[in-house]
Each structure stands twice: as C-alpha cells, then as structure tokens.
Amino acid sequence: MSSLSLDEATRISTAARTTATDLGTPVTITVVDGSGHVLAQSRMDGARFGTLNVSANKAFTAAAFGMPTKIMGALVQPGAPLYGFADATGGRFVSFPGGQPMVRNEEVVGAVGVSGGSIDQDQAIADATAILHAYPAQFQKYWLDGMRQKLGLQTAEAGDAVGEVLAVGADRHAGQGRGAVLGELVGVE
C-alpha cells in the first residue's frame, strides 16, 4: 500500500495554509496517511483549539472511505443507506465538508482535513489543496473542466490547466489574491 510521505504531507499542509491565508480564514489543517494516521497537523494563529480534533477526523474519514466528507452527509441522514453509521465508527466519522482524500494511481494514499472556517471555506481549502498538488488526478480533471466551463474556457486535455484557470480568474480579481480567485471558482465569498 502506497502512502503520502512526510515531505508530501508538509507540502500539502503548506498549500492549505497558503490558501486559507488568501481566503482570510484561520484554520487547522491535518494531513493523514492512507491508514488515517496523522502525518502533519498545524493550527493557524486565530484558529480555535476545537478545530484540532475536527480537522483530524475529517482527514480520517476522507482517507478511510476514499471520498470527500461533503459527500458523506447525504448518506447518513435518516432513511439513507448509512443512517446510524457514524455511531459505528467510534466518533471519528465526519459527514460534513472539509475532508478530501489524496489519490495516487487510483489508490487512496492519504487525506487532508480542514476546520475553522465555514464548511464551504473548509471544503474550498481542501479542494484547492488537492487540485493544486495534483491529488487525485481524476478529481483534478473533473474540477478543472467544471471551472473552465464556469469561466467560459474550452475544455482541453493538454496544457497547464491549473495555471489557465487561475490566470483567467486572476484577471477578474486583479489585486485580490489567489483566495478571491479560488473563492469564485468554488462559490465561496
């Protein structure tokens, strides 16, 4: 089983912190390996101490189930297929946005969990971190194609897709920083 290295976890954490700073949102970032064990955790100045466990549990859930935590919410509601499932995981299961798995060669190698902003901000930071660092490749293509359409660009297989999307967004938000661009792309103010 492949897993994230400490160096990768550090880069992921730094990217998340940079994105959170750009959005003006102090958060806690936790990066776990493919087994859900913490590799890196940092709490930004101004982030509440309660966000430590929440970000760790978001990362754990995303790694354990191989999907963003934002998807899990609908699955655990009364009458849904996994109703009551959260109780079966010993309190570590999170069913709201902010956890994003990291995938390499179609295998979950870790995850990032973000807590401290609104759930939309937390997920935007986790998504941007995954996108900007090419984990997972399948999510990157899906997300970038959607962002190209949103910005009126042609969908293409080749080229610097991330740079293209961010450059067009930067033109719209001149002087406002990458956070404004990412905020527009993921629908967060």
mmCIF file of C-alpha atoms in Angstrom:
data_model
loop_
_atom_site.group_PDB
_atom_site.id
_atom_site.type_symbol
_atom_site.label_atom_id
_atom_site.label_comp_id
_atom_site.label_asym_id
_atom_site.label_seq_id
_atom_site.Cartn_x
_atom_site.Cartn_y
_atom_site.Cartn_z
ATOM 1 C CA MET A 1 0.000 0.000 0.000
ATOM 2 C CA SER A 2 1.360 3.368 -1.054
ATOM 3 C CA SER A 3 1.090 6.337 1.286
ATOM 4 C CA LEU A 4 1.955 10.000 1.488
ATOM 5 C CA SER A 5 5.436 10.811 2.734
ATOM 6 C CA LEU A 6 6.136 13.352 5.457
ATOM 7 C CA ASP A 7 7.553 15.702 2.811
ATOM 8 C CA GLU A 8 4.346 15.439 0.767
ATOM 9 C CA ALA A 9 2.240 15.975 3.893
ATOM 10 C CA THR A 10 4.257 19.087 4.717
ATOM 11 C CA ARG A 11 3.773 20.479 1.202
ATOM 12 C CA ILE A 12 0.034 19.737 1.345
ATOM 13 C CA SER A 13 -0.242 21.444 4.736
ATOM 14 C CA THR A 14 1.682 24.479 3.484
ATOM 15 C CA ALA A 15 -0.534 24.753 0.402
ATOM 16 C CA ALA A 16 -3.670 24.558 2.546
ATOM 17 C CA ARG A 17 -2.310 27.198 4.917
ATOM 18 C CA THR A 18 -1.474 29.486 1.967
ATOM 19 C CA THR A 19 -4.977 29.077 0.533
ATOM 20 C CA ALA A 20 -6.569 29.695 3.956
ATOM 21 C CA THR A 21 -4.468 32.837 4.362
ATOM 22 C CA ASP A 22 -5.560 34.024 0.913
ATOM 23 C CA LEU A 23 -9.183 33.471 1.952
ATOM 24 C CA GLY A 24 -8.578 35.241 5.289
ATOM 25 C CA THR A 25 -9.680 32.174 7.228
ATOM 26 C CA PRO A 26 -7.600 30.824 10.150
ATOM 27 C CA VAL A 27 -7.943 27.031 10.169
ATOM 28 C CA THR A 28 -6.385 23.847 11.426
ATOM 29 C CA ILE A 29 -5.011 21.540 8.753
ATOM 30 C CA THR A 30 -4.433 17.834 9.312
ATOM 31 C CA VAL A 31 -2.813 15.525 6.771
ATOM 32 C CA VAL A 32 -3.072 11.771 7.326
ATOM 33 C CA ASP A 33 -1.537 8.789 5.580
ATOM 34 C CA GLY A 34 -3.552 6.108 3.781
ATOM 35 C CA SER A 35 -4.309 4.413 7.110
ATOM 36 C CA GLY A 36 -5.677 7.574 8.707
ATOM 37 C CA HIS A 37 -2.654 8.246 10.947
ATOM 38 C CA VAL A 38 -1.618 11.889 11.353
ATOM 39 C CA LEU A 39 1.484 12.901 9.399
ATOM 40 C CA ALA A 40 1.201 16.664 9.864
ATOM 41 C CA GLN A 41 -1.101 18.982 11.759
ATOM 42 C CA SER A 42 -0.933 22.743 12.124
ATOM 43 C CA ARG A 43 -3.260 25.271 13.723
ATOM 44 C CA MET A 44 -3.025 28.762 12.276
ATOM 45 C CA ASP A 45 -2.970 31.780 14.557
ATOM 46 C CA GLY A 46 -6.578 32.619 15.350
ATOM 47 C CA ALA A 47 -7.974 29.117 14.718
ATOM 48 C CA ARG A 48 -9.977 27.735 17.645
ATOM 49 C CA PHE A 49 -8.433 24.827 19.573
ATOM 50 C CA GLY A 50 -11.551 22.717 18.980
ATOM 51 C CA THR A 51 -10.635 22.554 15.315
ATOM 52 C CA LEU A 52 -7.712 20.196 16.055
ATOM 53 C CA ASN A 53 -9.881 17.101 16.533
ATOM 54 C CA VAL A 54 -12.411 18.119 13.891
ATOM 55 C CA SER A 55 -9.772 18.518 11.156
ATOM 56 C CA ALA A 56 -8.140 15.218 12.159
ATOM 57 C CA ASN A 57 -11.488 13.428 11.988
ATOM 58 C CA LYS A 58 -12.307 14.973 8.602
ATOM 59 C CA ALA A 59 -8.970 13.711 7.251
ATOM 60 C CA PHE A 60 -9.501 10.285 8.867
ATOM 61 C CA THR A 61 -12.982 9.953 7.318
ATOM 62 C CA ALA A 62 -11.802 11.015 3.846
ATOM 63 C CA ALA A 63 -8.909 8.518 3.970
ATOM 64 C CA ALA A 64 -10.987 5.683 5.431
ATOM 65 C CA PHE A 65 -13.781 5.936 2.873
ATOM 66 C CA GLY A 66 -11.882 7.357 -0.097
ATOM 67 C CA MET A 67 -14.274 10.209 -0.743
ATOM 68 C CA PRO A 68 -14.700 13.846 0.249
ATOM 69 C CA THR A 69 -16.549 14.216 3.539
ATOM 70 C CA LYS A 70 -19.036 16.551 1.825
ATOM 71 C CA ILE A 71 -20.469 13.501 0.038
ATOM 72 C CA MET A 72 -20.991 11.551 3.251
ATOM 73 C CA GLY A 73 -23.673 13.858 4.695
ATOM 74 C CA ALA A 74 -26.454 12.711 2.396
ATOM 75 C CA LEU A 75 -25.587 9.069 3.036
ATOM 76 C CA VAL A 76 -26.093 9.181 6.817
ATOM 77 C CA GLN A 77 -29.413 11.048 7.058
ATOM 78 C CA PRO A 78 -32.487 9.245 8.449
ATOM 79 C CA GLY A 79 -33.754 6.869 5.769
ATOM 80 C CA ALA A 80 -30.448 6.952 3.845
ATOM 81 C CA PRO A 81 -28.339 3.829 3.271
ATOM 82 C CA LEU A 82 -25.781 4.589 6.015
ATOM 83 C CA TYR A 83 -28.069 6.063 8.678
ATOM 84 C CA GLY A 84 -26.524 5.302 12.077
ATOM 85 C CA PHE A 85 -23.129 4.586 10.543
ATOM 86 C CA ALA A 86 -21.441 7.450 12.412
ATOM 87 C CA ASP A 87 -22.086 5.632 15.705
ATOM 88 C CA ALA A 88 -20.325 2.522 14.388
ATOM 89 C CA THR A 89 -17.021 4.341 13.818
ATOM 90 C CA GLY A 90 -16.355 5.309 17.423
ATOM 91 C CA GLY A 91 -16.966 9.020 16.974
ATOM 92 C CA ARG A 92 -14.327 9.637 14.279
ATOM 93 C CA PHE A 93 -16.742 9.768 11.345
ATOM 94 C CA VAL A 94 -17.440 13.245 9.922
ATOM 95 C CA SER A 95 -20.282 13.818 7.490
ATOM 96 C CA PHE A 96 -19.830 17.491 6.629
ATOM 97 C CA PRO A 97 -17.424 19.281 4.253
ATOM 98 C CA GLY A 98 -13.704 19.817 4.823
ATOM 99 C CA GLY A 99 -12.104 16.404 4.239
ATOM 100 C CA GLN A 100 -10.542 15.477 0.903
ATOM 101 C CA PRO A 101 -8.800 12.184 0.039
ATOM 102 C CA MET A 102 -5.468 12.241 -1.763
ATOM 103 C CA VAL A 103 -5.274 9.610 -4.510
ATOM 104 C CA ARG A 104 -2.297 8.368 -6.494
ATOM 105 C CA ASN A 105 -2.665 5.723 -9.205
ATOM 106 C CA GLU A 106 -6.306 5.191 -8.185
ATOM 107 C CA GLU A 107 -5.279 4.361 -4.594
ATOM 108 C CA VAL A 108 -6.054 6.494 -1.541
ATOM 109 C CA VAL A 109 -2.656 7.449 -0.127
ATOM 110 C CA GLY A 110 -3.869 9.908 2.498
ATOM 111 C CA ALA A 111 -6.195 12.819 3.067
ATOM 112 C CA VAL A 112 -6.365 16.413 4.209
ATOM 113 C CA GLY A 113 -8.856 17.712 6.758
ATOM 114 C CA VAL A 114 -9.540 21.410 7.253
ATOM 115 C CA SER A 115 -11.547 23.004 10.068
ATOM 116 C CA GLY A 116 -12.010 26.553 11.281
ATOM 117 C CA GLY A 117 -13.882 28.385 8.555
ATOM 118 C CA SER A 118 -17.402 27.835 7.343
ATOM 119 C CA ILE A 119 -17.906 24.343 5.948
ATOM 120 C CA ASP A 120 -17.797 25.839 2.442
ATOM 121 C CA GLN A 121 -14.485 27.554 3.196
ATOM 122 C CA ASP A 122 -13.069 24.382 4.753
ATOM 123 C CA GLN A 123 -14.008 22.352 1.681
ATOM 124 C CA ALA A 124 -12.729 25.042 -0.697
ATOM 125 C CA ILE A 125 -9.336 24.950 1.034
ATOM 126 C CA ALA A 126 -9.246 21.141 0.954
ATOM 127 C CA ASP A 127 -10.333 21.084 -2.717
ATOM 128 C CA ALA A 128 -7.828 23.739 -3.768
ATOM 129 C CA THR A 129 -5.064 21.878 -1.964
ATOM 130 C CA ALA A 130 -5.927 18.674 -3.806
ATOM 131 C CA ILE A 131 -6.191 20.462 -7.134
ATOM 132 C CA LEU A 132 -3.027 22.499 -6.886
ATOM 133 C CA HIS A 133 -0.975 19.482 -5.885
ATOM 134 C CA ALA A 134 -2.474 17.029 -8.380
ATOM 135 C CA TYR A 135 -4.082 14.675 -5.869
ATOM 136 C CA PRO A 136 -6.202 12.969 -7.114
ATOM 137 C CA ALA A 137 -5.784 13.207 -10.871
ATOM 138 C CA GLN A 138 -9.363 12.135 -11.612
ATOM 139 C CA PHE A 139 -10.806 14.818 -9.319
ATOM 140 C CA GLN A 140 -8.442 17.410 -10.780
ATOM 141 C CA LYS A 141 -9.677 16.830 -14.330
ATOM 142 C CA TYR A 142 -13.344 16.860 -13.269
ATOM 143 C CA TRP A 143 -12.922 20.013 -11.174
ATOM 144 C CA LEU A 144 -10.855 21.873 -13.763
ATOM 145 C CA ASP A 145 -13.268 21.022 -16.580
ATOM 146 C CA GLY A 146 -16.099 22.427 -14.458
ATOM 147 C CA MET A 147 -14.097 25.547 -13.655
ATOM 148 C CA ARG A 148 -13.209 26.056 -17.332
ATOM 149 C CA GLN A 149 -16.901 25.906 -18.206
ATOM 150 C CA LYS A 150 -17.734 28.337 -15.397
ATOM 151 C CA LEU A 151 -15.118 30.776 -16.723
ATOM 152 C CA GLY A 152 -16.157 30.276 -20.374
ATOM 153 C CA LEU A 153 -12.979 28.440 -21.410
ATOM 154 C CA GLN A 154 -12.781 25.465 -23.741
ATOM 155 C CA THR A 155 -12.284 22.047 -22.132
ATOM 156 C CA ALA A 156 -8.943 20.624 -23.237
ATOM 157 C CA GLU A 157 -6.804 17.628 -22.439
ATOM 158 C CA ALA A 158 -3.417 19.335 -22.650
ATOM 159 C CA GLY A 159 -1.799 22.452 -21.239
ATOM 160 C CA ASP A 160 -1.333 23.911 -17.823
ATOM 161 C CA ALA A 161 -4.946 23.563 -16.746
ATOM 162 C CA VAL A 162 -4.494 24.828 -13.198
ATOM 163 C CA GLY A 163 -2.497 27.821 -14.381
ATOM 164 C CA GLU A 164 -5.045 28.547 -17.121
ATOM 165 C CA VAL A 165 -7.976 28.525 -14.709
ATOM 166 C CA LEU A 166 -6.182 30.590 -12.068
ATOM 167 C CA ALA A 167 -4.873 33.088 -14.651
ATOM 168 C CA VAL A 168 -8.344 33.783 -16.043
ATOM 169 C CA GLY A 169 -9.720 34.095 -12.530
ATOM 170 C CA ALA A 170 -6.831 36.393 -11.555
ATOM 171 C CA ASP A 171 -7.728 38.769 -14.374
ATOM 172 C CA ARG A 172 -11.225 39.061 -12.877
ATOM 173 C CA HIS A 173 -9.872 39.659 -9.363
ATOM 174 C CA ALA A 174 -6.785 41.782 -10.044
ATOM 175 C CA GLY A 175 -5.008 42.631 -6.806
ATOM 176 C CA GLN A 176 -7.292 40.499 -4.622
ATOM 177 C CA GLY A 177 -5.028 37.449 -4.320
ATOM 178 C CA ARG A 178 -5.471 33.791 -5.135
ATOM 179 C CA GLY A 179 -8.107 33.448 -2.410
ATOM 180 C CA ALA A 180 -10.545 35.630 -4.369
ATOM 181 C CA VAL A 181 -9.946 33.512 -7.471
ATOM 182 C CA LEU A 182 -10.467 30.231 -5.629
ATOM 183 C CA GLY A 183 -13.437 31.721 -3.818
ATOM 184 C CA GLU A 184 -15.135 32.484 -7.122
ATOM 185 C CA LEU A 185 -14.297 29.091 -8.563
ATOM 186 C CA VAL A 186 -15.700 27.101 -5.661
ATOM 187 C CA GLY A 187 -18.506 29.526 -4.834
ATOM 188 C CA VAL A 188 -17.175 30.902 -1.524
ATOM 189 C CA GLU A 189 -17.123 34.604 -0.678
#
